mmCIF file of C-alpha atoms in Angstrom:
data_model
loop_
_atom_site.group_PDB
_atom_site.id
_atom_site.type_symbol
_atom_site.label_atom_id
_atom_site.label_comp_id
_atom_site.label_asym_id
_atom_site.label_seq_id
_atom_site.Cartn_x
_atom_site.Cartn_y
_atom_site.Cartn_z
ATOM 1 C CA MET S 2 -33.984 -12.798 6.255
ATOM 2 C CA THR S 3 -31.636 -13.842 3.670
ATOM 3 C CA THR S 4 -30.073 -17.301 3.783
ATOM 4 C CA PRO S 5 -26.384 -16.945 4.475
ATOM 5 C CA LEU S 6 -24.693 -18.282 0.850
ATOM 6 C CA ASP S 7 -21.781 -20.690 1.793
ATOM 7 C CA TYR S 8 -18.419 -19.422 1.798
ATOM 8 C CA PRO S 9 -15.927 -19.978 0.418
ATOM 9 C CA PHE S 10 -17.481 -20.071 -3.334
ATOM 10 C CA PRO S 11 -16.854 -23.397 -4.849
ATOM 11 C CA TRP S 12 -14.688 -22.880 -8.167
ATOM 12 C CA PRO S 13 -16.537 -24.836 -10.989
ATOM 13 C CA SER S 14 -13.730 -24.769 -13.502
ATOM 14 C CA ALA S 15 -10.086 -24.783 -14.509
ATOM 15 C CA THR S 16 -11.040 -21.348 -16.338
ATOM 16 C CA GLY S 17 -14.269 -20.327 -14.725
ATOM 17 C CA GLN S 18 -15.034 -18.175 -11.991
ATOM 18 C CA PRO S 19 -17.780 -19.213 -8.840
ATOM 19 C CA ALA S 20 -21.013 -18.564 -9.921
ATOM 20 C CA GLU S 21 -21.512 -16.425 -7.162
ATOM 21 C CA LEU S 22 -19.490 -13.721 -8.256
ATOM 22 C CA ALA S 23 -22.067 -13.132 -11.550
ATOM 23 C CA THR S 24 -24.831 -11.611 -8.795
ATOM 24 C CA VAL S 25 -23.315 -10.826 -5.817
ATOM 25 C CA HIS S 26 -22.463 -7.151 -6.615
ATOM 26 C CA GLN S 27 -26.452 -6.957 -5.991
ATOM 27 C CA CYS S 28 -25.897 -6.791 -2.548
ATOM 28 C CA PRO S 29 -23.088 -4.591 -0.467
ATOM 29 C CA VAL S 30 -23.325 -6.799 2.079
ATOM 30 C CA VAL S 31 -24.223 -10.601 2.212
ATOM 31 C CA PRO S 32 -24.669 -12.776 5.115
ATOM 32 C CA VAL S 33 -22.689 -15.948 4.736
ATOM 33 C CA THR S 34 -21.664 -19.158 6.686
ATOM 34 C CA LEU S 35 -18.095 -20.286 6.825
ATOM 35 C CA PRO S 36 -16.622 -23.448 7.291
ATOM 36 C CA SER S 37 -16.588 -23.202 11.262
ATOM 37 C CA GLY S 38 -20.268 -23.033 11.014
ATOM 38 C CA ASP S 39 -19.944 -19.501 12.154
ATOM 39 C CA GLU S 40 -21.872 -16.447 10.259
ATOM 40 C CA ALA S 41 -20.265 -13.225 8.791
ATOM 41 C CA LEU S 42 -21.094 -10.438 6.624
ATOM 42 C CA LEU S 43 -19.208 -10.276 3.009
ATOM 43 C CA LEU S 44 -18.458 -7.235 1.553
ATOM 44 C CA THR S 45 -18.817 -7.039 -2.356
ATOM 45 C CA ARG S 46 -17.935 -3.942 -3.874
ATOM 46 C CA TYR S 47 -14.775 -2.724 -4.945
ATOM 47 C CA GLU S 48 -15.222 1.055 -3.478
ATOM 48 C CA ASP S 49 -16.765 -0.696 -0.465
ATOM 49 C CA ILE S 50 -14.044 -3.183 0.357
ATOM 50 C CA ARG S 51 -10.937 -0.498 -0.319
ATOM 51 C CA ALA S 52 -13.057 1.972 2.304
ATOM 52 C CA VAL S 53 -13.230 -0.798 4.847
ATOM 53 C CA LEU S 54 -9.895 -1.547 4.879
ATOM 54 C CA ALA S 55 -8.766 1.965 5.597
ATOM 55 C CA ASP S 56 -11.417 2.432 8.364
ATOM 56 C CA PRO S 57 -9.693 2.462 12.062
ATOM 57 C CA ARG S 58 -13.339 1.042 12.876
ATOM 58 C CA VAL S 59 -12.326 -2.385 11.514
ATOM 59 C CA SER S 60 -9.890 -4.407 13.316
ATOM 60 C CA LYS S 61 -8.011 -7.286 12.625
ATOM 61 C CA ASP S 62 -7.733 -8.194 16.104
ATOM 62 C CA ARG S 63 -9.649 -12.261 15.758
ATOM 63 C CA ASN S 64 -9.321 -12.936 19.704
ATOM 64 C CA ARG S 65 -12.224 -10.330 20.370
ATOM 65 C CA PRO S 66 -15.259 -12.224 22.239
ATOM 66 C CA GLY S 67 -17.910 -13.032 19.633
ATOM 67 C CA MET S 68 -15.557 -12.934 16.792
ATOM 68 C CA ALA S 69 -16.518 -15.841 14.177
ATOM 69 C CA ARG S 70 -13.968 -18.485 13.817
ATOM 70 C CA MET S 71 -12.854 -18.995 10.022
ATOM 71 C CA THR S 72 -12.726 -22.730 10.303
ATOM 72 C CA ALA S 73 -12.972 -25.026 13.419
ATOM 73 C CA LYS S 74 -9.222 -25.773 13.579
ATOM 74 C CA LYS S 75 -6.708 -22.968 13.669
ATOM 75 C CA ASP S 76 -4.121 -24.793 11.111
ATOM 76 C CA LYS S 77 -2.831 -21.880 9.256
ATOM 77 C CA VAL S 78 0.097 -19.794 10.703
ATOM 78 C CA PHE S 79 -1.959 -16.299 9.863
ATOM 79 C CA GLN S 80 -5.027 -18.050 12.039
ATOM 80 C CA LYS S 81 -2.610 -17.702 15.182
ATOM 81 C CA LYS S 82 -2.275 -14.636 17.302
ATOM 82 C CA VAL S 83 0.282 -11.962 16.287
ATOM 83 C CA PRO S 84 2.682 -11.052 18.876
ATOM 84 C CA ALA S 85 3.069 -7.566 19.165
ATOM 85 C CA ARG S 86 4.267 -4.579 21.571
ATOM 86 C CA PRO S 87 1.794 -1.425 22.349
ATOM 87 C CA GLY S 88 1.417 -0.216 18.809
ATOM 88 C CA GLY S 89 0.696 -3.533 17.304
ATOM 89 C CA HIS S 90 0.364 -4.087 13.285
ATOM 90 C CA ALA S 91 1.926 -0.643 12.288
ATOM 91 C CA ARG S 92 4.748 -0.757 14.317
ATOM 92 C CA VAL S 93 5.891 -3.902 12.594
ATOM 93 C CA ARG S 94 4.761 -3.491 9.637
ATOM 94 C CA LYS S 95 7.072 -0.074 9.659
ATOM 95 C CA LEU S 96 10.316 -1.899 10.807
ATOM 96 C CA ILE S 97 9.753 -4.575 8.229
ATOM 97 C CA ASN S 98 9.427 -2.436 5.290
ATOM 98 C CA LYS S 99 12.477 -0.197 6.459
ATOM 99 C CA GLU S 100 14.540 -3.799 4.903
ATOM 100 C CA PHE S 101 11.868 -5.814 2.481
ATOM 101 C CA THR S 102 11.362 -2.636 0.362
ATOM 102 C CA ALA S 103 10.824 -2.494 -3.535
ATOM 103 C CA ALA S 104 13.847 -1.329 -4.323
ATOM 104 C CA ARG S 105 15.997 -4.274 -2.903
ATOM 105 C CA VAL S 106 13.594 -6.773 -4.312
ATOM 106 C CA GLU S 107 14.138 -5.047 -7.847
ATOM 107 C CA LYS S 108 17.625 -5.748 -7.472
ATOM 108 C CA LEU S 109 16.666 -9.576 -7.488
ATOM 109 C CA ARG S 110 15.508 -9.728 -10.795
ATOM 110 C CA PRO S 111 18.478 -10.917 -12.494
ATOM 111 C CA ARG S 112 19.015 -13.422 -10.261
ATOM 112 C CA ILE S 113 15.021 -14.541 -10.314
ATOM 113 C CA ALA S 114 15.851 -14.974 -13.905
ATOM 114 C CA GLU S 115 18.833 -17.380 -13.477
ATOM 115 C CA ILE S 116 16.574 -19.349 -11.276
ATOM 116 C CA ALA S 117 13.990 -19.897 -13.862
ATOM 117 C CA ASP S 118 16.149 -20.414 -16.692
ATOM 118 C CA GLY S 119 18.201 -23.382 -14.769
ATOM 119 C CA LEU S 120 14.952 -24.616 -13.693
ATOM 120 C CA LEU S 121 13.399 -24.338 -17.489
ATOM 121 C CA ASP S 122 16.268 -26.253 -18.624
ATOM 122 C CA ALA S 123 16.160 -29.000 -16.393
ATOM 123 C CA MET S 124 12.225 -29.444 -17.953
ATOM 124 C CA ALA S 125 13.924 -29.454 -21.555
ATOM 125 C CA ALA S 126 16.368 -31.824 -20.781
ATOM 126 C CA LYS S 127 13.731 -34.356 -18.972
ATOM 127 C CA GLY S 128 11.144 -33.676 -21.819
ATOM 128 C CA GLY S 129 7.319 -33.390 -20.779
ATOM 129 C CA PRO S 130 4.972 -33.558 -20.343
ATOM 130 C CA ALA S 131 5.483 -32.246 -16.475
ATOM 131 C CA ASP S 132 3.758 -30.745 -13.626
ATOM 132 C CA LEU S 133 4.111 -27.170 -13.473
ATOM 133 C CA ASN S 134 3.855 -26.754 -9.927
ATOM 134 C CA GLU S 135 6.628 -29.299 -9.274
ATOM 135 C CA ALA S 136 9.099 -29.073 -11.981
ATOM 136 C CA TYR S 137 9.050 -24.981 -12.073
ATOM 137 C CA SER S 138 6.439 -23.085 -10.018
ATOM 138 C CA PHE S 139 7.316 -24.475 -6.162
ATOM 139 C CA PRO S 140 10.934 -24.679 -6.877
ATOM 140 C CA LEU S 141 11.631 -20.966 -8.371
ATOM 141 C CA THR S 142 9.545 -19.319 -5.708
ATOM 142 C CA VAL S 143 10.705 -21.442 -2.383
ATOM 143 C CA GLN S 144 14.222 -20.685 -3.920
ATOM 144 C CA VAL S 145 13.975 -17.055 -4.448
ATOM 145 C CA ILE S 146 12.482 -16.486 -0.631
ATOM 146 C CA CYS S 147 15.401 -19.033 1.132
ATOM 147 C CA GLU S 148 17.639 -16.749 -0.649
ATOM 148 C CA LEU S 149 16.220 -13.659 0.556
ATOM 149 C CA LEU S 150 15.755 -14.766 3.905
ATOM 150 C CA GLY S 151 18.932 -16.207 3.904
ATOM 151 C CA VAL S 152 17.414 -20.599 4.925
ATOM 152 C CA PRO S 153 20.640 -22.060 3.977
ATOM 153 C CA ALA S 154 20.195 -24.510 0.412
ATOM 154 C CA GLU S 155 20.439 -28.083 2.434
ATOM 155 C CA ASP S 156 17.646 -26.968 4.381
ATOM 156 C CA ARG S 157 14.757 -25.922 1.583
ATOM 157 C CA GLU S 158 13.293 -29.038 0.666
ATOM 158 C CA GLN S 159 11.589 -29.530 3.750
ATOM 159 C CA PHE S 160 9.520 -26.358 2.946
ATOM 160 C CA GLY S 161 6.129 -27.399 1.260
ATOM 161 C CA ASP S 162 3.237 -27.850 3.724
ATOM 162 C CA THR S 163 1.927 -24.564 5.126
ATOM 163 C CA SER S 164 -0.720 -26.888 7.971
ATOM 164 C CA ALA S 165 2.820 -27.262 9.411
ATOM 165 C CA PRO S 166 4.825 -24.217 10.053
ATOM 166 C CA PRO S 167 8.708 -25.053 10.663
ATOM 167 C CA TRP S 168 8.717 -22.783 13.780
ATOM 168 C CA ASP S 169 11.274 -24.678 15.718
ATOM 169 C CA TYR S 170 13.175 -24.298 12.722
ATOM 170 C CA MET S 171 12.945 -20.665 12.447
ATOM 171 C CA ARG S 172 13.913 -20.545 15.700
ATOM 172 C CA GLU S 173 16.792 -22.134 15.308
ATOM 173 C CA LEU S 174 17.488 -20.569 11.994
ATOM 174 C CA ILE S 175 17.238 -16.632 13.892
ATOM 175 C CA ALA S 176 19.523 -17.678 16.521
ATOM 176 C CA ALA S 177 22.249 -19.016 14.032
ATOM 177 C CA LYS S 178 22.088 -15.515 12.221
ATOM 178 C CA ARG S 179 22.486 -14.292 15.194
ATOM 179 C CA GLU S 180 25.721 -15.805 15.948
ATOM 180 C CA GLN S 181 26.930 -15.906 12.368
ATOM 181 C CA PRO S 182 25.170 -12.886 10.265
ATOM 182 C CA GLY S 183 24.679 -13.237 6.749
ATOM 183 C CA ASP S 184 23.822 -11.048 3.974
ATOM 184 C CA ASP S 185 19.765 -11.563 4.017
ATOM 185 C CA LEU S 186 16.889 -10.198 5.020
ATOM 186 C CA ILE S 187 16.456 -12.452 8.493
ATOM 187 C CA THR S 188 19.777 -10.590 9.807
ATOM 188 C CA ASP S 189 18.881 -7.423 8.737
ATOM 189 C CA LEU S 190 15.404 -8.124 10.062
ATOM 190 C CA ILE S 191 17.446 -8.692 13.565
ATOM 191 C CA ALA S 192 19.199 -5.516 13.804
ATOM 192 C CA VAL S 193 16.329 -3.344 11.789
ATOM 193 C CA ARG S 194 15.368 -0.605 14.292
ATOM 194 C CA ASP S 195 13.208 2.917 14.720
ATOM 195 C CA GLU S 196 14.201 5.887 16.660
ATOM 196 C CA ASP S 197 10.800 5.661 18.231
ATOM 197 C CA ASP S 198 9.786 1.988 18.290
ATOM 198 C CA GLY S 199 13.082 -0.127 19.253
ATOM 199 C CA ARG S 200 13.567 -3.236 17.818
ATOM 200 C CA LEU S 201 11.620 -6.251 16.731
ATOM 201 C CA THR S 202 10.881 -8.593 20.373
ATOM 202 C CA ASP S 203 11.863 -12.253 19.536
ATOM 203 C CA ASP S 204 8.556 -13.432 19.394
ATOM 204 C CA GLU S 205 7.355 -10.922 16.662
ATOM 205 C CA LEU S 206 10.900 -11.726 14.699
ATOM 206 C CA HIS S 207 10.018 -15.419 15.030
ATOM 207 C CA TRP S 208 6.447 -14.827 13.932
ATOM 208 C CA TRP S 209 7.126 -12.701 10.791
ATOM 209 C CA CYS S 210 9.899 -14.713 9.535
ATOM 210 C CA THR S 211 7.910 -17.537 9.657
ATOM 211 C CA LEU S 212 5.163 -16.098 7.983
ATOM 212 C CA LEU S 213 6.928 -13.757 5.353
ATOM 213 C CA LEU S 214 9.237 -17.776 4.182
ATOM 214 C CA LEU S 215 5.292 -19.366 3.738
ATOM 215 C CA ALA S 216 3.664 -16.752 2.129
ATOM 216 C CA GLY S 217 6.381 -16.019 0.464
ATOM 217 C CA TYR S 218 6.089 -19.231 -1.876
ATOM 218 C CA GLU S 219 2.505 -20.642 -1.998
ATOM 219 C CA THR S 220 0.388 -18.173 -3.064
ATOM 220 C CA THR S 221 3.267 -16.752 -5.646
ATOM 221 C CA ALA S 222 4.007 -20.044 -7.305
ATOM 222 C CA SER S 223 0.028 -21.245 -7.256
ATOM 223 C CA GLN S 224 -0.284 -17.827 -9.226
ATOM 224 C CA LEU S 225 2.201 -18.176 -11.858
ATOM 225 C CA SER S 226 0.750 -21.548 -12.465
ATOM 226 C CA GLY S 227 -2.680 -20.338 -12.552
ATOM 227 C CA GLY S 228 -1.911 -17.211 -14.429
ATOM 228 C CA THR S 229 -0.692 -19.931 -17.021
ATOM 229 C CA VAL S 230 -3.309 -21.822 -17.334
ATOM 230 C CA LEU S 231 -5.424 -18.810 -18.017
ATOM 231 C CA LEU S 232 -3.131 -17.793 -20.698
ATOM 232 C CA LEU S 233 -3.103 -21.382 -22.358
ATOM 233 C CA THR S 234 -6.629 -21.319 -22.109
ATOM 234 C CA HIS S 235 -7.193 -17.510 -23.857
ATOM 235 C CA THR S 236 -4.924 -18.287 -26.824
ATOM 236 C CA GLU S 237 -5.802 -14.810 -27.762
ATOM 237 C CA GLN S 238 -4.561 -12.823 -25.198
ATOM 238 C CA LEU S 239 -1.391 -15.510 -24.892
ATOM 239 C CA ALA S 240 -0.968 -14.293 -28.977
ATOM 240 C CA ALA S 241 -0.926 -10.664 -27.738
ATOM 241 C CA LEU S 242 1.469 -11.181 -25.076
ATOM 242 C CA ARG S 243 3.644 -12.692 -27.046
ATOM 243 C CA ALA S 244 3.623 -10.017 -30.014
ATOM 244 C CA ASP S 245 4.990 -7.639 -26.889
ATOM 245 C CA TRP S 246 6.326 -8.699 -23.902
ATOM 246 C CA THR S 247 6.507 -5.066 -22.670
ATOM 247 C CA LEU S 248 2.472 -5.985 -21.789
ATOM 248 C CA MET S 249 4.080 -8.380 -19.104
ATOM 249 C CA PRO S 250 3.257 -6.123 -15.873
ATOM 250 C CA ARG S 251 -0.108 -5.466 -17.293
ATOM 251 C CA ALA S 252 -1.160 -8.759 -17.747
ATOM 252 C CA VAL S 253 0.405 -9.715 -14.589
ATOM 253 C CA GLU S 254 -1.733 -7.152 -12.653
ATOM 254 C CA GLU S 255 -5.266 -8.985 -14.859
ATOM 255 C CA LEU S 256 -3.792 -12.253 -14.224
ATOM 256 C CA LEU S 257 -3.403 -11.079 -9.927
ATOM 257 C CA ARG S 258 -7.545 -9.657 -10.685
ATOM 258 C CA LEU S 259 -8.877 -13.244 -12.596
ATOM 259 C CA GLN S 260 -7.364 -15.922 -10.816
ATOM 260 C CA VAL S 261 -7.405 -15.445 -7.483
ATOM 261 C CA VAL S 262 -5.608 -18.812 -5.736
ATOM 262 C CA GLY S 263 -7.233 -18.693 -2.239
ATOM 263 C CA SER S 264 -11.048 -17.102 -0.806
ATOM 264 C CA SER S 265 -10.630 -14.457 0.819
ATOM 265 C CA LEU S 266 -11.382 -16.051 4.235
ATOM 266 C CA SER S 267 -8.366 -14.770 5.806
ATOM 267 C CA MET S 268 -9.191 -11.223 5.969
ATOM 268 C CA LEU S 269 -12.153 -11.711 7.965
ATOM 269 C CA ARG S 270 -12.173 -8.400 10.759
ATOM 270 C CA TYR S 271 -14.050 -7.237 13.492
ATOM 271 C CA VAL S 272 -16.209 -3.947 13.388
ATOM 272 C CA THR S 273 -15.470 -2.043 16.807
ATOM 273 C CA GLU S 274 -18.130 0.629 16.400
ATOM 274 C CA ASP S 275 -21.142 0.945 14.242
ATOM 275 C CA ILE S 276 -20.847 1.619 10.689
ATOM 276 C CA ASP S 277 -22.835 3.336 7.541
ATOM 277 C CA LEU S 278 -21.615 1.783 4.205
ATOM 278 C CA ASN S 279 -23.550 3.848 2.004
ATOM 279 C CA GLY S 280 -26.568 3.008 3.430
ATOM 280 C CA THR S 281 -25.858 0.014 5.134
ATOM 281 C CA HIS S 282 -25.868 -0.587 8.831
ATOM 282 C CA ILE S 283 -22.757 -2.562 9.860
ATOM 283 C CA ALA S 284 -23.435 -3.153 13.548
ATOM 284 C CA ARG S 285 -20.486 -3.028 16.147
ATOM 285 C CA GLY S 286 -19.389 -6.662 16.944
ATOM 286 C CA SER S 287 -20.004 -8.131 13.397
ATOM 287 C CA SER S 288 -17.699 -10.044 11.830
ATOM 288 C CA ILE S 289 -16.748 -8.933 7.923
ATOM 289 C CA ILE S 290 -14.794 -10.631 5.353
ATOM 290 C CA PRO S 291 -14.091 -7.787 2.228
ATOM 291 C CA ALA S 292 -14.215 -10.228 -0.482
ATOM 292 C CA LEU S 293 -11.118 -9.497 -2.333
ATOM 293 C CA GLU S 294 -12.059 -11.944 -5.321
ATOM 294 C CA ALA S 295 -15.774 -10.277 -5.369
ATOM 295 C CA GLY S 296 -14.274 -6.640 -5.445
ATOM 296 C CA ASN S 297 -11.791 -7.934 -8.419
ATOM 297 C CA THR S 298 -14.836 -8.546 -10.464
ATOM 298 C CA ASP S 299 -17.298 -5.449 -9.592
ATOM 299 C CA GLY S 300 -18.501 -4.260 -12.933
ATOM 300 C CA GLU S 301 -18.805 -1.085 -11.619
ATOM 301 C CA ALA S 302 -15.116 -0.947 -11.092
ATOM 302 C CA PHE S 303 -13.835 -3.123 -14.225
ATOM 303 C CA ALA S 304 -15.588 -3.279 -17.581
ATOM 304 C CA CYS S 305 -16.294 -6.800 -18.716
ATOM 305 C CA PRO S 306 -15.114 -8.125 -14.899
ATOM 306 C CA ALA S 307 -15.353 -12.055 -16.288
ATOM 307 C CA GLU S 308 -13.206 -11.183 -19.369
ATOM 308 C CA LEU S 309 -9.277 -11.611 -19.266
ATOM 309 C CA ASP S 310 -7.983 -8.556 -20.980
ATOM 310 C CA ILE S 311 -4.384 -8.342 -20.631
ATOM 311 C CA ALA S 312 -3.820 -4.558 -21.611
ATOM 312 C CA ARG S 313 -6.793 -3.816 -18.803
ATOM 313 C CA PRO S 314 -6.636 -0.128 -18.261
ATOM 314 C CA GLY S 315 -8.550 1.215 -14.854
ATOM 315 C CA PRO S 316 -8.074 0.793 -11.117
ATOM 316 C CA ARG S 317 -5.624 -1.957 -9.638
ATOM 317 C CA GLN S 318 -6.630 -5.136 -8.518
ATOM 318 C CA LEU S 319 -7.284 -6.278 -5.439
ATOM 319 C CA THR S 320 -5.381 -9.445 -4.716
ATOM 320 C CA PHE S 321 -2.812 -7.880 -2.997
ATOM 321 C CA SER S 322 -5.497 -5.910 -0.653
ATOM 322 C CA THR S 323 -4.962 -2.367 0.547
ATOM 323 C CA GLY S 324 -4.223 0.216 2.831
ATOM 324 C CA ARG S 325 -2.301 -0.376 6.186
ATOM 325 C CA HIS S 326 -2.831 -4.001 5.268
ATOM 326 C CA PHE S 327 -1.287 -4.251 1.666
ATOM 327 C CA CYS S 328 0.793 -7.464 1.324
ATOM 328 C CA LEU S 329 4.469 -6.814 2.494
ATOM 329 C CA GLY S 330 5.408 -9.768 -0.369
ATOM 330 C CA ALA S 331 3.761 -7.889 -3.419
ATOM 331 C CA PRO S 332 6.569 -6.192 -5.010
ATOM 332 C CA LEU S 333 8.547 -9.706 -4.784
ATOM 333 C CA ALA S 334 5.150 -11.688 -6.096
ATOM 334 C CA ARG S 335 5.219 -8.683 -8.698
ATOM 335 C CA VAL S 336 8.587 -9.501 -10.003
ATOM 336 C CA GLU S 337 8.422 -13.432 -10.010
ATOM 337 C CA LEU S 338 5.147 -13.820 -11.605
ATOM 338 C CA GLN S 339 6.537 -11.111 -14.130
ATOM 339 C CA VAL S 340 9.937 -12.692 -14.831
ATOM 340 C CA GLY S 341 8.568 -16.556 -14.433
ATOM 341 C CA ILE S 342 5.984 -16.096 -16.703
ATOM 342 C CA GLU S 343 7.907 -14.401 -19.532
ATOM 343 C CA ARG S 344 10.794 -16.928 -19.169
ATOM 344 C CA LEU S 345 8.474 -19.695 -19.506
ATOM 345 C CA LEU S 346 6.581 -18.598 -22.688
ATOM 346 C CA ARG S 347 9.566 -17.573 -24.239
ATOM 347 C CA ARG S 348 11.682 -20.686 -23.695
ATOM 348 C CA PHE S 349 9.041 -22.977 -24.855
ATOM 349 C CA PRO S 350 7.017 -21.574 -27.541
ATOM 350 C CA ASP S 351 4.923 -24.543 -28.138
ATOM 351 C CA LEU S 352 3.895 -24.466 -24.484
ATOM 352 C CA ARG S 353 0.574 -26.232 -24.162
ATOM 353 C CA LEU S 354 -1.941 -27.827 -21.442
ATOM 354 C CA ALA S 355 -1.323 -31.673 -21.539
ATOM 355 C CA ALA S 356 -5.265 -32.226 -19.698
ATOM 356 C CA CYS S 357 -8.453 -31.159 -20.578
ATOM 357 C CA PRO S 358 -8.392 -27.948 -18.685
ATOM 358 C CA GLN S 359 -11.634 -29.231 -17.058
ATOM 359 C CA HIS S 360 -9.616 -31.667 -15.533
ATOM 360 C CA LEU S 361 -7.474 -30.063 -13.630
ATOM 361 C CA ARG S 362 -8.055 -30.046 -9.806
ATOM 362 C CA ARG S 363 -8.257 -27.463 -7.444
ATOM 363 C CA LYS S 364 -7.059 -28.188 -3.680
ATOM 364 C CA ASP S 365 -9.854 -28.833 -1.390
ATOM 365 C CA ASP S 366 -9.210 -26.372 1.044
ATOM 366 C CA ALA S 367 -10.842 -23.509 2.666
ATOM 367 C CA PHE S 368 -8.352 -20.769 2.370
ATOM 368 C CA PHE S 369 -6.180 -21.869 -1.481
ATOM 369 C CA GLN S 370 -8.170 -23.316 -4.233
ATOM 370 C CA SER S 371 -5.180 -23.572 -6.158
ATOM 371 C CA PHE S 372 -4.525 -26.345 -8.777
ATOM 372 C CA GLU S 373 -3.698 -29.771 -7.475
ATOM 373 C CA GLU S 374 -1.062 -30.291 -10.923
ATOM 374 C CA VAL S 375 -0.808 -28.065 -13.896
ATOM 375 C CA PRO S 376 0.482 -30.776 -16.555
ATOM 376 C CA VAL S 377 2.059 -29.111 -19.579
ATOM 377 C CA THR S 378 3.718 -30.086 -22.625
ATOM 378 C CA TRP S 379 5.479 -28.548 -25.295
#
């Protein structure tokens, strides 16, 4: 019997990948021990992960008997039970997608650039060194998602700790939007309806608005800072990007592929029927994790997977998941990363780390392994 590996895998340095990602693909399914002490099966290969995430025999319902726990305590918003009427997840996503569209997000591009430039003006005025997280990445993504949702400017400084979701605040904000609608996503989600499925229930609206707020800034901000670290430590790739800014969309996809700022622990799923995965039997009742970071470094899908190549062709990275659970916020994250990184690099041609990359500390968190601080100067 194979001894289970501890999961999530530890990140050894600022720019290196976990050692396990170099060899884990040798087995398509690997037993792992989670922070809770429970065991699960880790799926490691790109095509297998895509197949499983589209398989109706794989459920995201984590309230089933025998389901592995991610952690001993349910601290994160996405660990809570999702409220939903019959039709469940697919029904809610359909309603939210009617308003949270790629076209709507694309219209925000000029405003995102305006917010970014204002933050960069403040950085330049204050002078370096500065913590990129504090001075730029988090303020940018917080302001963008708050403006999109309709969170008043005076309320935004309270957001920062996703382990303490603002449930009460969001309930009050939704009530205020019902009384005084605005030109924002929360107002539109209150009104959105479908001929077959009706409106979002109060509990669904509350849960999803809270999730959109929290998920709308932390992961993108961490990716912005982490992607910048990767570019600053791969000078030939940075030079290629500066020489041709049209590479930015492809560069962002490559940074998303390599700089996964969180583990796939939150991807925990439950198998409702026996599955044969290319000759590997996965029994009904198994808890499985489609490991997105493993899929993103699968040599069968990506040539030289450990290397950063901002012009890389080929299949799409899995960081936003795929299929019916594809990240609702992916269009917004892509635009924020494209705009945020380009404005930063254009504004500061001599941008560089103000600390040795090996000294950058990652968060000690089962879900997010982003950098505590990213000191930069210019």
